[in-house]
Coordinates of C-alpha atoms in Angstrom, one line a residue:
M1 CA 81.3 56.0 137.2
H2 CA 81.9 53.4 139.9
R3 CA 83.0 56.1 142.3
L4 CA 80.0 58.3 141.4
L5 CA 77.5 55.4 141.9
S6 CA 79.1 54.6 145.3
A7 CA 78.9 58.2 146.5
V8 CA 75.3 58.5 145.3
T9 CA 74.3 55.3 146.9
A10 CA 75.9 56.1 150.2
R11 CA 74.3 59.6 150.2
A12 CA 70.9 58.3 149.2
A13 CA 71.2 55.5 151.8
T14 CA 71.9 58.0 154.6
L15 CA 69.3 60.6 153.6
G16 CA 66.6 58.0 152.7
G17 CA 67.2 55.9 155.7
Q18 CA 67.1 58.8 158.1
A19 CA 63.9 60.3 156.6
W20 CA 62.1 56.9 156.4
A21 CA 63.2 55.8 159.8
C22 CA 62.0 58.9 161.6
G23 CA 58.6 58.6 160.0
R24 CA 58.3 54.9 160.6
R25 CA 59.3 55.2 164.3
R26 CA 56.7 57.8 164.9
A27 CA 54.0 55.7 163.3
H28 CA 55.0 52.6 165.2
Q29 CA 55.0 54.4 168.5
R30 CA 51.5 55.9 167.7
A31 CA 50.2 52.4 167.2
G32 CA 51.4 51.4 170.7
L33 CA 53.8 48.7 169.4
P34 CA 57.2 47.9 171.0
P35 CA 60.0 50.3 169.9
L36 CA 62.0 49.3 166.8
G37 CA 65.7 48.5 167.1
H38 CA 68.4 50.5 165.5
G39 CA 69.6 47.5 163.5
W40 CA 66.2 47.0 161.9
V41 CA 65.9 50.6 160.9
G42 CA 69.5 50.7 159.5
G43 CA 68.8 47.6 157.4
L44 CA 65.6 49.1 155.9
G45 CA 67.4 52.5 155.2
L46 CA 70.3 50.7 153.4
G47 CA 67.9 48.8 151.2
L48 CA 66.0 51.9 150.3
G49 CA 69.3 53.8 149.6
L50 CA 70.5 51.0 147.2
A51 CA 67.2 51.1 145.3
L52 CA 67.4 54.9 144.9
G53 CA 71.1 54.6 143.8
V54 CA 70.3 52.1 141.1
K55 CA 67.5 54.3 139.8
L56 CA 69.6 57.4 139.7
A57 CA 72.5 55.6 138.0
G58 CA 70.1 54.6 135.2
E59 CA 69.0 58.1 134.7
L60 CA 72.7 59.3 134.5
R61 CA 73.5 56.8 131.9
G62 CA 70.7 58.1 129.6
A63 CA 71.5 61.8 130.1
T64 CA 73.6 63.8 127.8
P65 CA 77.1 64.5 129.3
T66 CA 77.8 68.1 130.2
Q67 CA 80.5 69.8 128.1
P68 CA 83.6 71.1 129.9
P69 CA 84.0 74.9 129.9
A70 CA 85.9 76.3 126.9
A71 CA 89.5 77.2 127.3
A72 CA 90.0 80.9 128.2
D73 CA 91.4 83.3 125.7
P74 CA 95.0 83.9 126.9
E75 CA 94.7 87.7 126.1
A76 CA 91.3 88.1 127.7
S77 CA 91.0 89.6 131.2
P78 CA 90.1 87.2 134.0
Q79 CA 86.5 87.2 135.0
A80 CA 85.2 87.3 138.6
E81 CA 81.6 86.8 137.5
P82 CA 80.1 85.4 134.3
Q83 CA 77.9 88.5 133.9
E84 CA 80.5 91.2 134.3
Q85 CA 84.0 91.5 132.8
S86 CA 86.6 92.2 135.5
L87 CA 89.8 94.2 135.0
A88 CA 93.2 92.6 135.0
L89 CA 96.0 94.5 136.7
G90 CA 97.5 95.3 133.3
S91 CA 96.1 97.4 130.5
P92 CA 92.6 96.3 129.6
Q93 CA 91.1 96.1 126.1
S94 CA 87.4 96.7 125.5
P95 CA 85.6 93.7 123.8
A96 CA 85.4 94.7 120.1
P97 CA 82.5 93.6 117.9
P98 CA 83.2 90.8 115.5
P99 CA 85.3 92.4 112.7
S100 CA 84.3 92.3 109.1
R101 CA 86.3 89.4 107.6
C102 CA 87.7 91.5 104.8
F103 CA 89.3 93.9 107.3
A104 CA 90.6 91.3 109.8
R105 CA 94.2 91.8 108.7
A106 CA 94.0 95.6 108.8
I107 CA 92.4 95.5 112.3
E108 CA 95.0 93.2 113.6
S109 CA 97.9 95.3 112.3
S110 CA 96.3 98.6 113.4
R111 CA 95.6 97.2 116.9
D112 CA 99.2 96.2 117.2
L113 CA 100.4 99.7 116.0
L114 CA 98.1 101.4 118.6
H115 CA 99.5 99.2 121.4
R116 CA 103.0 100.2 120.4
I117 CA 102.1 103.9 120.4
K118 CA 100.3 103.7 123.7
D119 CA 103.2 101.9 125.3
E120 CA 105.8 104.2 123.8
V121 CA 104.2 107.4 125.2
G122 CA 102.8 105.9 128.3
A123 CA 99.2 106.9 127.6
P124 CA 96.6 105.5 130.1
G125 CA 93.9 105.0 127.4
I126 CA 93.3 105.4 123.7
V127 CA 90.2 104.8 121.5
V128 CA 90.1 104.3 117.8
G129 CA 87.3 104.2 115.2
V130 CA 87.5 103.4 111.5
S131 CA 84.8 103.7 108.8
V132 CA 85.1 102.5 105.2
D133 CA 82.7 103.9 102.5
G134 CA 80.5 105.4 105.2
K135 CA 80.2 102.3 107.4
E136 CA 81.9 101.9 110.7
V137 CA 84.0 98.7 110.5
W138 CA 86.1 98.9 113.7
S139 CA 86.0 100.7 117.0
E140 CA 87.9 99.7 120.1
G141 CA 89.3 101.0 123.3
L142 CA 92.7 100.2 124.8
G143 CA 93.8 101.0 128.3
Y144 CA 91.9 103.0 130.9
A145 CA 89.5 105.9 130.7
D146 CA 89.8 106.2 134.5
V147 CA 93.0 104.8 136.0
E148 CA 92.0 105.2 139.7
N149 CA 88.7 103.3 139.3
R150 CA 90.0 100.8 136.7
V151 CA 87.4 101.9 134.1
P152 CA 88.5 100.6 130.7
C153 CA 88.3 102.6 127.5
K154 CA 85.5 101.5 125.1
P155 CA 84.1 102.9 121.8
E156 CA 81.6 105.0 123.8
T157 CA 84.3 106.7 125.9
V158 CA 83.9 110.5 125.8
M159 CA 87.1 112.6 125.6
R160 CA 88.3 116.1 124.8
I161 CA 88.8 116.5 121.1
A162 CA 90.7 119.7 121.4
S163 CA 91.3 121.5 118.1
I164 CA 89.1 119.3 116.1
S165 CA 86.5 121.7 117.5
K166 CA 87.8 124.2 114.9
S167 CA 86.6 121.9 112.1
L168 CA 83.1 121.7 113.8
T169 CA 83.0 125.5 114.0
M170 CA 83.8 125.7 110.3
V171 CA 80.5 123.9 109.6
A172 CA 78.6 126.6 111.3
L173 CA 80.4 129.3 109.4
A174 CA 79.9 127.5 106.1
K175 CA 76.1 127.1 106.7
L176 CA 75.8 130.8 107.4
W177 CA 77.8 131.6 104.3
E178 CA 75.7 129.3 102.1
A179 CA 72.5 131.0 103.6
G180 CA 73.9 134.5 102.6
K181 CA 74.1 135.5 106.3
L182 CA 77.8 135.8 106.4
D183 CA 80.4 137.5 104.2
L184 CA 83.8 136.0 104.6
D185 CA 85.7 138.9 103.2
I186 CA 84.5 142.0 105.1
P187 CA 86.0 143.3 108.3
V188 CA 84.9 141.4 111.4
Q189 CA 83.8 144.7 113.0
H190 CA 80.7 144.5 110.8
Y191 CA 79.5 141.6 113.0
V192 CA 81.4 142.2 116.2
P193 CA 82.0 145.9 116.8
E194 CA 83.3 145.0 120.3
F195 CA 86.6 143.9 118.6
P196 CA 88.6 147.0 118.0
E197 CA 90.0 148.0 114.6
K198 CA 93.7 147.1 114.2
E199 CA 96.9 148.7 112.9
Y200 CA 100.2 147.0 112.0
E201 CA 103.3 149.1 112.1
G202 CA 101.2 152.3 111.9
E203 CA 99.1 151.1 109.0
K204 CA 95.4 150.4 109.3
V205 CA 94.6 146.8 108.4
S206 CA 91.5 144.6 108.1
V207 CA 90.9 141.3 109.8
T208 CA 88.3 139.2 108.0
T209 CA 86.5 136.0 108.7
R210 CA 88.3 134.2 105.9
L211 CA 91.7 135.2 107.4
L212 CA 90.7 134.1 110.9
I213 CA 89.6 130.6 109.6
S214 CA 93.0 130.0 108.0
H215 CA 95.1 131.5 110.8
L216 CA 96.3 134.4 108.7
S217 CA 94.8 137.2 110.8
G218 CA 97.9 138.0 112.9
I219 CA 96.0 137.4 116.2
R220 CA 98.3 135.8 118.8
H221 CA 98.0 132.3 120.1
Y222 CA 98.9 131.5 123.8
E223 CA 102.4 133.0 123.5
K224 CA 102.2 136.7 124.4
D225 CA 105.9 137.6 123.6
M226 CA 105.8 138.9 120.0
K227 CA 109.6 139.0 119.8
K228 CA 109.9 135.3 120.5
V229 CA 107.3 134.4 118.0
K230 CA 108.8 136.5 115.2
E231 CA 112.3 135.1 115.9
E232 CA 111.0 131.6 115.7
K233 CA 109.2 132.3 112.4
A234 CA 112.3 133.9 110.9
Y235 CA 114.5 131.0 111.9
K236 CA 112.1 128.5 110.4
A237 CA 111.9 130.5 107.2
L238 CA 115.6 130.6 106.8
K239 CA 115.9 126.8 107.5
M240 CA 113.2 126.2 104.9
M241 CA 115.0 128.4 102.4
K242 CA 118.3 126.5 103.0
G243 CA 116.5 123.2 102.4
M244 CA 114.9 124.4 99.2
M245 CA 118.3 125.6 97.9
A246 CA 119.8 122.2 98.6
S247 CA 117.0 120.5 96.8
D248 CA 117.3 122.8 93.8
Q249 CA 121.1 122.1 93.6
E250 CA 120.4 118.3 93.5
K251 CA 117.9 118.8 90.6
E252 CA 120.1 121.1 88.6
G253 CA 123.3 119.0 89.0
K254 CA 126.6 120.6 88.2
S255 CA 126.7 124.3 87.3
N256 CA 129.4 126.6 86.1
E257 CA 132.0 127.8 88.5
K258 CA 130.6 131.3 88.8
N259 CA 127.1 130.1 89.8
D260 CA 128.6 127.6 92.3
L261 CA 130.6 130.4 94.0
A262 CA 127.5 132.6 94.1
K263 CA 125.4 129.8 95.7
A264 CA 128.1 129.0 98.2
K265 CA 128.3 132.6 99.3
T266 CA 124.5 132.8 99.6
E267 CA 124.5 129.6 101.6
Q268 CA 127.1 130.9 104.0
D269 CA 125.2 134.1 104.5
N270 CA 122.0 132.1 105.3
E271 CA 123.8 129.9 107.8
A272 CA 125.2 133.0 109.5
K273 CA 121.8 134.4 109.7
C274 CA 120.4 131.2 111.1
R275 CA 123.1 131.2 113.8
N276 CA 122.6 134.8 114.7
S277 CA 118.8 134.7 114.6
K278 CA 118.3 131.3 116.3
P279 CA 115.6 132.0 119.0
G280 CA 116.0 131.2 122.6
K281 CA 114.0 128.4 124.1
K282 CA 110.3 129.2 123.6
K283 CA 107.6 127.8 125.9
N284 CA 105.4 125.2 124.4
D285 CA 101.6 125.6 124.7
F286 CA 101.4 123.4 127.8
E287 CA 103.7 125.9 129.6
Q288 CA 101.4 128.8 128.9
G289 CA 99.3 130.1 131.7
E290 CA 96.2 130.8 129.6
L291 CA 95.8 127.2 128.7
Y292 CA 94.9 126.5 132.4
L293 CA 92.3 129.2 132.8
K294 CA 89.7 128.4 135.5
E295 CA 87.4 131.4 134.9
K296 CA 83.9 130.8 133.5
F297 CA 82.9 133.0 130.6
E298 CA 79.3 133.5 130.0
N299 CA 79.5 134.1 126.2
S300 CA 82.0 134.5 123.3
I301 CA 81.8 138.3 123.5
E302 CA 83.0 138.3 127.1
S303 CA 85.9 136.1 126.4
L304 CA 87.2 138.5 123.7
R305 CA 88.7 140.6 126.6
L306 CA 91.5 138.1 126.9
F307 CA 93.2 139.2 123.6
K308 CA 91.2 141.9 121.8
N309 CA 93.4 144.8 122.9
D310 CA 96.7 143.0 122.1
P311 CA 98.6 144.1 119.0
L312 CA 98.7 141.9 115.8
F313 CA 101.9 139.9 115.5
F314 CA 101.9 140.0 111.7
K315 CA 100.1 141.9 109.0
P316 CA 96.9 140.1 108.1
G317 CA 97.3 137.7 105.2
S318 CA 101.2 137.9 105.2
Q319 CA 102.1 135.0 107.6
F320 CA 100.5 131.9 109.1
L321 CA 100.2 132.0 112.9
Y322 CA 98.1 129.3 114.4
S323 CA 95.6 130.9 116.8
T324 CA 92.9 129.4 119.0
F325 CA 91.9 132.9 120.0
G326 CA 91.1 133.6 116.4
Y327 CA 88.3 131.0 116.7
T328 CA 87.0 132.6 119.9
L329 CA 86.4 135.7 117.7
L330 CA 84.8 133.4 115.1
A331 CA 82.4 132.1 117.7
A332 CA 81.3 135.7 118.3
I333 CA 80.8 136.1 114.6
V334 CA 78.6 133.0 114.5
E335 CA 76.4 134.4 117.3
R336 CA 75.9 137.7 115.5
A337 CA 75.3 136.3 112.0
S338 CA 72.9 133.6 113.2
G339 CA 71.1 135.4 115.9
Y340 CA 71.6 132.4 118.3
K341 CA 74.0 131.7 121.1
Y342 CA 77.1 129.9 119.7
L343 CA 76.5 126.7 121.7
D344 CA 72.8 126.6 120.8
Y345 CA 73.7 126.9 117.1
M346 CA 76.3 124.2 117.4
Q347 CA 73.9 121.8 119.1
K348 CA 71.5 122.2 116.2
I349 CA 74.3 121.2 113.8
F350 CA 75.2 118.2 116.0
H351 CA 71.6 117.1 116.0
D352 CA 71.5 117.4 112.2
L353 CA 74.7 115.4 111.9
D354 CA 73.5 112.7 114.4
M355 CA 76.4 113.5 116.7
L356 CA 74.4 112.8 119.9
T357 CA 77.4 112.5 122.3
T358 CA 79.2 115.7 121.2
V359 CA 78.8 118.5 123.8
Q360 CA 80.7 121.5 125.1
E361 CA 83.0 120.6 128.1
E362 CA 81.6 121.8 131.4
N363 CA 82.4 120.5 134.8
E364 CA 79.0 120.5 136.4
P365 CA 76.9 118.3 134.1
V366 CA 76.9 114.5 134.4
I367 CA 78.3 113.3 131.1
Y368 CA 78.1 109.5 130.8
N369 CA 81.3 107.7 129.8
R370 CA 83.5 110.8 130.3
A371 CA 87.1 109.9 130.7
R372 CA 89.6 111.4 133.2
F373 CA 92.7 113.2 131.8
Y374 CA 96.3 112.7 132.8
V375 CA 99.8 114.0 132.5
Y376 CA 103.2 112.9 133.8
N377 CA 104.9 115.1 136.5
K378 CA 108.6 115.9 136.7
K379 CA 109.3 112.6 138.4
R380 CA 107.5 110.8 135.6
R381 CA 104.6 109.8 137.8
L382 CA 101.1 109.7 136.3
I383 CA 98.9 112.4 137.8
N384 CA 95.5 113.9 137.1
T385 CA 95.5 117.1 135.1
P386 CA 94.4 120.3 136.9
Y387 CA 90.9 121.6 136.6
V388 CA 90.4 123.9 133.5
D389 CA 87.5 125.8 132.2
N390 CA 87.3 125.8 128.4
S391 CA 84.4 128.3 128.0
Y392 CA 86.8 130.9 126.5
K393 CA 87.6 128.6 123.6
W394 CA 84.7 126.3 122.9
A395 CA 84.9 127.1 119.2
G396 CA 88.7 126.4 119.0
G397 CA 89.2 123.5 121.4
G398 CA 86.4 123.0 123.9
F399 CA 84.2 120.1 122.8
L400 CA 83.9 116.6 124.0
S401 CA 83.1 113.7 121.7
T402 CA 83.5 110.0 120.8
V403 CA 85.2 108.3 117.9
G404 CA 81.8 107.3 116.6
D405 CA 80.6 110.8 116.4
L406 CA 83.8 112.0 114.8
L407 CA 83.4 109.3 112.1
K408 CA 79.8 110.5 111.4
F409 CA 81.2 114.0 111.1
G410 CA 83.9 113.0 108.7
N411 CA 81.5 111.0 106.6
A412 CA 79.1 113.9 106.3
M413 CA 82.0 116.1 105.1
L414 CA 83.2 113.5 102.6
Y415 CA 79.7 112.9 101.2
G416 CA 79.3 116.6 100.5
Y417 CA 82.8 116.7 98.9
Q418 CA 82.0 113.7 96.5
V419 CA 78.3 113.8 95.8
A420 CA 78.6 116.0 92.7
L421 CA 80.6 113.2 91.0
F422 CA 77.8 110.7 91.4
K423 CA 74.8 112.9 90.4
D424 CA 74.9 111.9 86.8
S425 CA 74.9 108.2 87.6
N426 CA 72.5 108.4 90.5
E427 CA 69.9 111.1 90.4
N428 CA 68.2 109.9 93.6
L429 CA 71.1 110.9 95.9
L430 CA 70.3 113.2 98.7
P431 CA 72.2 116.5 98.9
G432 CA 75.1 116.8 101.3
Y433 CA 75.0 118.8 104.6
L434 CA 77.3 121.2 102.9
K435 CA 77.2 121.9 99.1
P436 CA 80.0 120.4 97.0
E437 CA 81.4 123.8 96.1
T438 CA 81.5 124.7 99.8
M439 CA 83.4 121.5 100.6
I440 CA 85.8 122.0 97.7
M441 CA 86.5 125.5 99.1
I442 CA 87.0 124.2 102.6
W443 CA 89.4 121.5 101.5
T444 CA 91.5 123.6 99.1
P445 CA 95.0 124.6 100.5
V446 CA 95.4 128.3 101.3
P447 CA 98.6 130.1 100.2
N448 CA 101.1 131.2 103.0
T449 CA 99.8 128.6 105.4
E450 CA 101.4 125.6 107.2
M451 CA 100.3 122.2 108.4
S452 CA 102.3 121.6 111.6
W453 CA 101.4 117.9 111.9
D454 CA 102.4 117.0 108.3
K455 CA 105.1 119.2 106.6
E456 CA 103.9 117.9 103.2
G457 CA 100.6 119.8 103.6
K458 CA 99.0 123.2 103.9
Y459 CA 96.2 124.6 106.1
A460 CA 92.9 125.1 104.3
M461 CA 89.7 126.3 106.1
A462 CA 89.8 124.6 109.5
W463 CA 91.4 121.5 108.0
G464 CA 94.9 120.5 107.0
V465 CA 95.2 119.2 103.4
V466 CA 97.9 117.0 101.8
E467 CA 97.6 116.9 98.0
K468 CA 98.3 114.0 95.7
K469 CA 101.9 114.0 94.6
Q470 CA 104.4 111.7 93.0
T471 CA 107.9 112.9 92.0
Y472 CA 109.5 109.8 90.7
G473 CA 108.3 106.7 88.9
S474 CA 107.9 103.5 91.0
C475 CA 108.7 105.6 94.1
R476 CA 106.7 107.1 97.0
K477 CA 103.2 108.1 96.1
Q478 CA 101.7 110.7 98.3
R479 CA 97.9 110.2 98.7
H480 CA 95.5 113.1 99.0
Y481 CA 94.0 113.3 102.5
V482 CA 92.6 115.9 105.0
S483 CA 92.9 115.9 108.7
H484 CA 92.9 117.9 111.9
T485 CA 94.7 117.1 115.1
G486 CA 94.1 118.3 118.6
G487 CA 96.1 118.9 121.8
A488 CA 94.5 120.0 125.1
V489 CA 95.3 119.6 128.8
G490 CA 95.4 115.9 129.2
A491 CA 94.2 115.0 125.8
S492 CA 95.2 114.3 122.1
S493 CA 93.1 113.6 119.1
V494 CA 93.0 113.3 115.3
L495 CA 90.3 113.0 112.6
L496 CA 91.6 111.9 109.2
V497 CA 89.8 111.5 105.9
L498 CA 91.3 109.5 103.1
P499 CA 89.1 109.9 100.0
E500 CA 89.0 107.2 97.4
E501 CA 90.8 108.2 94.2
L502 CA 87.7 108.4 92.0
E503 CA 87.6 108.7 88.2
T504 CA 84.5 110.3 86.7
E505 CA 83.8 107.3 84.5
A506 CA 84.3 104.8 87.3
V507 CA 81.5 105.9 89.7
N508 CA 78.8 103.7 88.3
N509 CA 77.1 101.4 90.9
K510 CA 78.8 103.4 93.7
V511 CA 77.4 105.9 96.2
P512 CA 79.2 108.4 98.4
P513 CA 81.0 108.6 100.7
R514 CA 83.9 106.7 99.3
G515 CA 87.0 106.5 101.4
V516 CA 88.5 105.6 104.8
I517 CA 88.0 107.8 107.9
V518 CA 90.0 107.3 111.1
S519 CA 89.4 109.0 114.4
I520 CA 91.6 108.5 117.5
I521 CA 91.3 110.1 120.9
C522 CA 93.6 109.7 123.9
N523 CA 93.6 110.9 127.5
M524 CA 97.2 112.0 127.5
Q525 CA 98.5 115.3 126.1
S526 CA 101.3 115.8 123.6
V527 CA 100.7 112.5 121.7
G528 CA 101.2 113.0 118.0
L529 CA 98.5 110.8 116.3
N530 CA 98.3 112.0 112.7
S531 CA 100.9 109.7 111.2
T532 CA 99.4 106.8 113.1
A533 CA 95.9 107.6 111.8
L534 CA 97.3 107.8 108.2
K535 CA 99.0 104.4 108.6
I536 CA 95.8 102.9 109.8
A537 CA 93.8 104.5 107.0
L538 CA 96.2 103.1 104.4
E539 CA 96.0 99.6 105.9
F540 CA 92.2 99.6 105.6
D541 CA 92.4 101.1 102.1
K542 CA 94.7 98.3 101.1
D543 CA 92.2 95.6 102.4
R544 CA 89.4 97.5 100.8
S545 CA 91.1 97.5 97.4
D546 CA 92.1 93.8 97.7

């Protein structure tokens, strides 16, 4: 305080003395009096400065002291300006809204898990959203949406959702089916005569909408070599058979000698078949040229020329063959059954579902918060992905969205799935966007299908479904959930729905949707996110139950 008073006094003395002295000299001279000496002026200035200093010190003593700035959060990015968050050199993290107290533990553990996954795969950015019982409780971005310009990921970041687009297309098909405008079980030529009738091994076969939805049509994916695809399928089937036999032997225990010899011979034969039929190295999807098409297609009918004249790889209904091109044909069916262009019909659905940031991916429009997409080259350097045009596969993998919009979509589906259980206890509930019987059909596993992102499940109608299962007491309990993952050039995604295990008599005082929904999007390709989403969903379900 003594130093402060000294400094104030000296400053006041200097300023006050100079100002007063100048004015006094001019007045003195105007009066015709002899000039004033410097000593006289300095004395008056010093006196005036002391008086001002004493007055200011008194005011300071009565004032409330200013609080020092709060200590900075060690994990927060340094700030260049108070109004704008600047980016650190490391990976940024978007400021998350205050979490609900009851989910603080789940948020902390899930954030840590996502950081680990992001670091493990080297993803530039990742965004997560979680809703519980229809309410969004957490959304956050980690890393960068745009590495070059240091733009951090945030909940509003828009990314490619890839094959989750198939689940969106299923809503359009379901609405047309509910309205009686679409028959799922008649040949597709009824709606799209441009798609030629097909034969398999000389036999005329029918491709239907239902088979297309569940990837049982036999239409190829990006791999054009039928021999490679068939070899791979046969090899997987033999491996699965071998695993099932081993499991059966464990359950049955010891058998008589004759049965043991027979099983041993069968096992040897299967192993020999596996060795002989093991396929050569097959290209993955990201090595297929069609994934990087740059050609703009005006409509779904035009894009059929990419595959419509190719032979079927399998007899329709006999084997599961995941096919994005099958959904290109489904887009054409939507157009003919609805009377609208596919994108116009989908935009109406997005409007109804309040998915206002979900759009088809096009290069020309300015799309706010759109991320850039990345891949690592052969030298493990991060590079931008090449330009691609997804107009040939909007229905199967061409939409952009945010985690918030995906949560809305998941909640609308879960509401329709559960609402019938609550009707008796709450007659005022609104109907779901899709009817309960429609949702049950969509989320029922289809025979002869596979769920590549979780071997425990089966594919249903544009969703993968894992059913509730427990084999042993006090051991692993498999929860019922549905999900769909996505993989595109420079992007990975997942939308997972974990419904609450409801009992009919325990729905009083509850309203749908009941359960946990997780959406994750990432601007790096080939990142498996389903198991991460399931772990996060179970964390929130645990806090919700507690």
